[in-house]
CSV table of C-alpha atoms and ligand atoms in Angstrom, one decimal:
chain,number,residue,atom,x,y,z
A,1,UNK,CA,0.0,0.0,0.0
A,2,UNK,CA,1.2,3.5,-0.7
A,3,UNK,CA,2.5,5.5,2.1
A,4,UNK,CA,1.6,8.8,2.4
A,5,UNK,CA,4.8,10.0,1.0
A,6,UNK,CA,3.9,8.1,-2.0
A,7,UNK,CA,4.7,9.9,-5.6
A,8,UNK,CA,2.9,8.6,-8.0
A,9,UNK,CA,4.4,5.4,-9.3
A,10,UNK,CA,4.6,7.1,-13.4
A,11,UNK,CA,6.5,10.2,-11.7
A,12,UNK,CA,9.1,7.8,-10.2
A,13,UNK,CA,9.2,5.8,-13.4
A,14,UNK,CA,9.3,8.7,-15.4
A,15,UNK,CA,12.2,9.8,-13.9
A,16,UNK,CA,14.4,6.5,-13.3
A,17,UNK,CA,13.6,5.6,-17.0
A,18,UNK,CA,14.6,8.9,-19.0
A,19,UNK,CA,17.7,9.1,-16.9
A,20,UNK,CA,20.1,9.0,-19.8
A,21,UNK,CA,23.9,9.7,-20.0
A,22,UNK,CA,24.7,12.8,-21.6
A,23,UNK,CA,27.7,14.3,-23.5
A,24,UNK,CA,29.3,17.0,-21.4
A,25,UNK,CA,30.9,18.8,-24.7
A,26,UNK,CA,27.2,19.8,-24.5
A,27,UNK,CA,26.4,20.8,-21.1
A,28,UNK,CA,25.8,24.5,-21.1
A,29,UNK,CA,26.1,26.1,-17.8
A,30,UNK,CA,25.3,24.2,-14.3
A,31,UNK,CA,23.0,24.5,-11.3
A,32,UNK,CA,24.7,27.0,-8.3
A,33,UNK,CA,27.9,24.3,-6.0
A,34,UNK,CA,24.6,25.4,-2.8
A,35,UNK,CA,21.9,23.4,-4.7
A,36,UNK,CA,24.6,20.9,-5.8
A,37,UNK,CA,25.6,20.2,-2.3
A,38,UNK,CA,21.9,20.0,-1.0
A,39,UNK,CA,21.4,17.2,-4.0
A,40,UNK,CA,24.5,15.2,-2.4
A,41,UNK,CA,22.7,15.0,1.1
A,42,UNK,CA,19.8,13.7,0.1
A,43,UNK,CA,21.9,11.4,-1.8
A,44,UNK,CA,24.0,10.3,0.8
A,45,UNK,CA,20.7,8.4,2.0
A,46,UNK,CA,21.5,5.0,0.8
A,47,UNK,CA,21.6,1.4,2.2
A,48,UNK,CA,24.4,0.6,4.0
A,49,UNK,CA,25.4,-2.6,5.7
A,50,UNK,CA,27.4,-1.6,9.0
A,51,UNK,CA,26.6,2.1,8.9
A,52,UNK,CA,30.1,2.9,7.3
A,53,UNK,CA,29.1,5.9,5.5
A,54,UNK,CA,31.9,5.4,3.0
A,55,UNK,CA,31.5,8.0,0.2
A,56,UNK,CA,33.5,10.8,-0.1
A,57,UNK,CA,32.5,13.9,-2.4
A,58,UNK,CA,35.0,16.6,-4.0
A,59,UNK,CA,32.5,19.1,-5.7
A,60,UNK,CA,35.6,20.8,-8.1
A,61,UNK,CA,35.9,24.3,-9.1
A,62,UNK,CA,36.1,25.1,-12.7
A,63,UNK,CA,39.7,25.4,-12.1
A,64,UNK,CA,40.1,22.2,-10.5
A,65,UNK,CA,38.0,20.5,-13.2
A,66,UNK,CA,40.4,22.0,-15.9
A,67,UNK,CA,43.1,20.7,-13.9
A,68,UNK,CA,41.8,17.2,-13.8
A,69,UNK,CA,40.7,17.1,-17.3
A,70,UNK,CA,44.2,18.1,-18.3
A,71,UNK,CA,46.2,14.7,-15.9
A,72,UNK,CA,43.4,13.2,-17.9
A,73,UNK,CA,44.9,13.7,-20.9
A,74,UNK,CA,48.4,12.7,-19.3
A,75,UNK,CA,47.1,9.4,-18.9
A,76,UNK,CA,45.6,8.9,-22.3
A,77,UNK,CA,48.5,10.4,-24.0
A,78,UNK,CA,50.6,7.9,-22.3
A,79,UNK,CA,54.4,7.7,-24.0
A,80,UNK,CA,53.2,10.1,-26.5
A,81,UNK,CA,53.9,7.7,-29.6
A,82,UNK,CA,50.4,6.8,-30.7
A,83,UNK,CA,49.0,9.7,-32.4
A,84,UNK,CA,45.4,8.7,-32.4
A,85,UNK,CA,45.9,8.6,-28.2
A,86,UNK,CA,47.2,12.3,-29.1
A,87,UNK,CA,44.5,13.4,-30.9
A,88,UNK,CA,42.4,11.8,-28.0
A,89,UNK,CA,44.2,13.2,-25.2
A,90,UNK,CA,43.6,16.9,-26.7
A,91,UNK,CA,39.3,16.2,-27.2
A,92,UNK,CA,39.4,14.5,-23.5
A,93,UNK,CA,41.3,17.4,-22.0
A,94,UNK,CA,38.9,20.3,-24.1
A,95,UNK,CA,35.8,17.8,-23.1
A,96,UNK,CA,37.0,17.3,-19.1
A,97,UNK,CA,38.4,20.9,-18.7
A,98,UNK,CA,35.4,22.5,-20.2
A,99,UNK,CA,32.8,20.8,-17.8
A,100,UNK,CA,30.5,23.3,-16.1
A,101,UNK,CA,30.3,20.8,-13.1
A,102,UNK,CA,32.2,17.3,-11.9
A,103,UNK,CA,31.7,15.9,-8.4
A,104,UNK,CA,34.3,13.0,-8.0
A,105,UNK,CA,32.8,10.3,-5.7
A,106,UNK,CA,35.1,7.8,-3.9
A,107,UNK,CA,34.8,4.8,-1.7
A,108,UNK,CA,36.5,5.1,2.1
A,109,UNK,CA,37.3,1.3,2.7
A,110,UNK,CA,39.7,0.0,5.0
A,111,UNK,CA,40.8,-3.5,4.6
A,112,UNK,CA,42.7,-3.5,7.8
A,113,UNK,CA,40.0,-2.2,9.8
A,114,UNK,CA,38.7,-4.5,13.0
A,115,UNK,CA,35.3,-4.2,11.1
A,116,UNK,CA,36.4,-5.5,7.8
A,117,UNK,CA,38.7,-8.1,9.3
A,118,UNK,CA,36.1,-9.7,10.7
A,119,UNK,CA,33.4,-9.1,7.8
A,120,UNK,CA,35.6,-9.6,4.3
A,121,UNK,CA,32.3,-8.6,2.3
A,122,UNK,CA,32.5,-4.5,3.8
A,123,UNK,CA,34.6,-3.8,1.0
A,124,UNK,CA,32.0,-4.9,-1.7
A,125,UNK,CA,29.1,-3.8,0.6
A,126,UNK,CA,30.6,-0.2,0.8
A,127,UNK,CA,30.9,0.0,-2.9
A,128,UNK,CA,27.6,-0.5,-2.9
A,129,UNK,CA,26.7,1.8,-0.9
A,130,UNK,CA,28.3,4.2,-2.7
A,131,UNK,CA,26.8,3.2,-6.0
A,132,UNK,CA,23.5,3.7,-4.8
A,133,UNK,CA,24.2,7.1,-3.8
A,134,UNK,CA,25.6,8.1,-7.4
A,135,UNK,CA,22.3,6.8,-8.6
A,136,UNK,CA,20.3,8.5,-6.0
A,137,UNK,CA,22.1,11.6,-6.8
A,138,UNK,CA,21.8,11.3,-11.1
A,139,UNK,CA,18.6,10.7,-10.5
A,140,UNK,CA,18.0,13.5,-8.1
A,141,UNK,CA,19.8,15.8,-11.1
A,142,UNK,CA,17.6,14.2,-14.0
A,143,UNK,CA,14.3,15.7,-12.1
A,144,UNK,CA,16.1,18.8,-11.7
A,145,UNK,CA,16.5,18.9,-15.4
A,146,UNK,CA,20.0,18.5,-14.7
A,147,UNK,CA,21.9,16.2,-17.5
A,148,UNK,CA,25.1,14.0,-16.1
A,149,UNK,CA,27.7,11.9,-17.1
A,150,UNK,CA,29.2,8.9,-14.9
A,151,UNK,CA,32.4,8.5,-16.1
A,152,UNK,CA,35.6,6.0,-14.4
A,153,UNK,CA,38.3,7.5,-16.8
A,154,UNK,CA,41.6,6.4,-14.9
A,155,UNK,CA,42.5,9.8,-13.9
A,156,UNK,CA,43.5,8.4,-10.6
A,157,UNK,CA,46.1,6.6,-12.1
A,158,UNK,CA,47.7,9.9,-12.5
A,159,UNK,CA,50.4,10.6,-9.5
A,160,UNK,CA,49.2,14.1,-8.7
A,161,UNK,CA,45.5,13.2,-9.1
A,162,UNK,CA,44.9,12.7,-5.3
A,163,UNK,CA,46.9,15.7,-4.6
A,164,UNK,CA,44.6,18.0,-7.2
A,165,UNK,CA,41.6,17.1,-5.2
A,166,UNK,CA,42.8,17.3,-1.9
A,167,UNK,CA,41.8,13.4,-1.2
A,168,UNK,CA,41.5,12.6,2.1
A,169,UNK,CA,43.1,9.3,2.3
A,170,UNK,CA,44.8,8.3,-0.7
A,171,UNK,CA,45.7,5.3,0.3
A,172,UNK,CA,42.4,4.1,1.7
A,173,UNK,CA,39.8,5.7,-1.0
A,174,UNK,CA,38.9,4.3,-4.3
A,175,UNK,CA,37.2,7.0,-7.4
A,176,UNK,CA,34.1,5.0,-8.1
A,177,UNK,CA,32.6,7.8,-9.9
A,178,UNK,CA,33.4,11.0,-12.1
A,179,UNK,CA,29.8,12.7,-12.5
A,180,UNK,CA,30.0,15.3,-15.2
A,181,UNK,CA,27.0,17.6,-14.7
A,182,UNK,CA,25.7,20.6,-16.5
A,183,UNK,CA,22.2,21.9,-18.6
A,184,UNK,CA,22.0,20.5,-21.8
A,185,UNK,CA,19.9,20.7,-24.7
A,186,UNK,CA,20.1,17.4,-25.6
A,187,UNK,CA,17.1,14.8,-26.0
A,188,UNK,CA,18.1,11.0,-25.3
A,189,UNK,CA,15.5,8.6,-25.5
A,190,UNK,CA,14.6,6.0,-22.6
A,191,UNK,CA,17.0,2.6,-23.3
A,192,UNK,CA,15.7,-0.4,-24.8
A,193,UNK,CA,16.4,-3.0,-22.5
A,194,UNK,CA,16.6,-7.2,-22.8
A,195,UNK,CA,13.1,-8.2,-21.8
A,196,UNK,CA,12.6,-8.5,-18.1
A,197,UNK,CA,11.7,-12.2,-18.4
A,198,UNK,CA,15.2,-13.0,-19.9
A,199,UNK,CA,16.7,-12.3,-16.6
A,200,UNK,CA,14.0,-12.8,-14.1
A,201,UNK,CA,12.9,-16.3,-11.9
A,202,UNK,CA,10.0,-15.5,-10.9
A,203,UNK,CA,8.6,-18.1,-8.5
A,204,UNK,CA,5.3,-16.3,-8.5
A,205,UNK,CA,4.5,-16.4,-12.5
A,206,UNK,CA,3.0,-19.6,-12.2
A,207,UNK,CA,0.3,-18.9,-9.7
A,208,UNK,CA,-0.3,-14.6,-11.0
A,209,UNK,CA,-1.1,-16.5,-14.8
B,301,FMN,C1,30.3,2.4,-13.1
B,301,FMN,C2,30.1,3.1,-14.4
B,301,FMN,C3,31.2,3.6,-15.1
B,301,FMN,C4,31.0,4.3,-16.3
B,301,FMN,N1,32.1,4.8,-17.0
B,301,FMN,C5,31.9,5.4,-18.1
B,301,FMN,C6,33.0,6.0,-18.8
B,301,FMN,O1,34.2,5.9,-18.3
B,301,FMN,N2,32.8,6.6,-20.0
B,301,FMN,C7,31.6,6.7,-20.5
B,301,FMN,O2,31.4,7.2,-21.6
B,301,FMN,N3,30.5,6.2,-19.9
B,301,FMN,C8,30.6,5.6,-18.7
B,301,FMN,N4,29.5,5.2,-18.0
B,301,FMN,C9,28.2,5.4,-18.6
B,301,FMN,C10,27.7,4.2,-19.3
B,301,FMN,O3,28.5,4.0,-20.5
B,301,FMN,C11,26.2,4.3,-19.6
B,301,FMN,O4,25.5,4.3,-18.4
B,301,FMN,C12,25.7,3.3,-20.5
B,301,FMN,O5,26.2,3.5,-21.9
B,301,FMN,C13,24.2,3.2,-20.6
B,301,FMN,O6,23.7,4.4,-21.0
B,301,FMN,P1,22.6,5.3,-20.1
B,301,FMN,O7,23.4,5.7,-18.9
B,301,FMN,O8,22.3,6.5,-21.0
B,301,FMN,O9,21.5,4.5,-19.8
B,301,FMN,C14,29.7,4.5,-16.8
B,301,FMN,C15,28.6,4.0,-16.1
B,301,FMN,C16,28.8,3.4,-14.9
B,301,FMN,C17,27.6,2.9,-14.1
């Protein structure tokens, strides 16, 4: 039964299913870092086994954005002898640099930790977590009219990465998720996806027929 917070079940829909990833080379202009911030709270309510709160947030400034978009392009340049990776370097660093919003998301997990010692799963379960809040928050965005990208280009892999966000524990946190964010003008239909029945057992089908 509906509780009395209910939405109506096509608004919810609505907004799950035209969730779509969008190109930030065609973001024009974001939402205010405030309203941003306010999104991220709500986010940050998400399951979580043992209460670990394990997401961390870096909501960059555009120069820290251009920063990141250029190690970016470090990483995809690599030696410097491939000139397609060149040529892709140089789009990555104009597409990264020119973002009107990223939010870098990582995962706080410490494997020697008395809690993880004696529950091997918290690394798995706190990526979880975290995953649910990047959801909650791209969804959060989408009925804002706000368009995003999830992105895991291995920026990290870069050695001044954690140092150009200021990252907490390097040594303990793991980037689960760039989210590019911005206005766009861009329309993206709802996905197809494999019917439901392809990847469902339902024990009930029997008796609801
Ligand atoms: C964990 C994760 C990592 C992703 N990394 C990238 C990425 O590095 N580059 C990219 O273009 N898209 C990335 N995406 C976006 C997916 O490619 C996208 O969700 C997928 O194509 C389905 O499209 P949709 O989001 O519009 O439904 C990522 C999505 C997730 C959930």
């Amino acid at each position: 039964m509906p509780s009395k917070n209910s939405l109506p079940l096509d608004t919810l829909a609505s907004i799950i299913r035209s969730r779509r990833t969008s190109k930030p080379a065609l973001f024009e202009g974001g939402p205010s870092p405030t309203f941003v911030r306010n999104l991220i709270d709500i986010a940050r309510h998400a399951p979580n086994h043992h209460r670990t709160e394990p997401a961390r947030f870096y909501l960059l400034d555009s120069q820290r954005i251009h920063l990141v978009g250029r190690l970016f392009a470090e990483i995809v340049r690599g030696d410097g002898s491939d000139p397609s990776l060149l040529k892709k370097a140089d789009r990555k660093a104009q597409e990264w640099g020119k973002a009107p919003g990223l939010l870098i998301v990582t995962c706080h997990s410490d494997k020697s930790s008395v809690l993880a010692q004696k529950n091997p799963l918290v690394t798995q379960e706190d990526y979880a977590t975290v995953s649910c809040i990047c959801q909650n928050l791209l969804l959060l965005m989408q009925n804002e009219g706000i368009s995003t990208k999830w992105s895991t280009g291995q920026v990290w892999k870069h050695p001044d990465f954690a140092k150009a966000i200021n990252m907490g524990s390097p040594t303990l946190e793991k980037v689960v998720a760039l989210i590019f964010y911005g206005y766009s003008k861009e329309h993206i239909d709802a996905r197809t996806l494999a019917p439901l029945d392809d990847h469902l057992v339902n024990f009930h089908a029997k008796v609801e027929d």
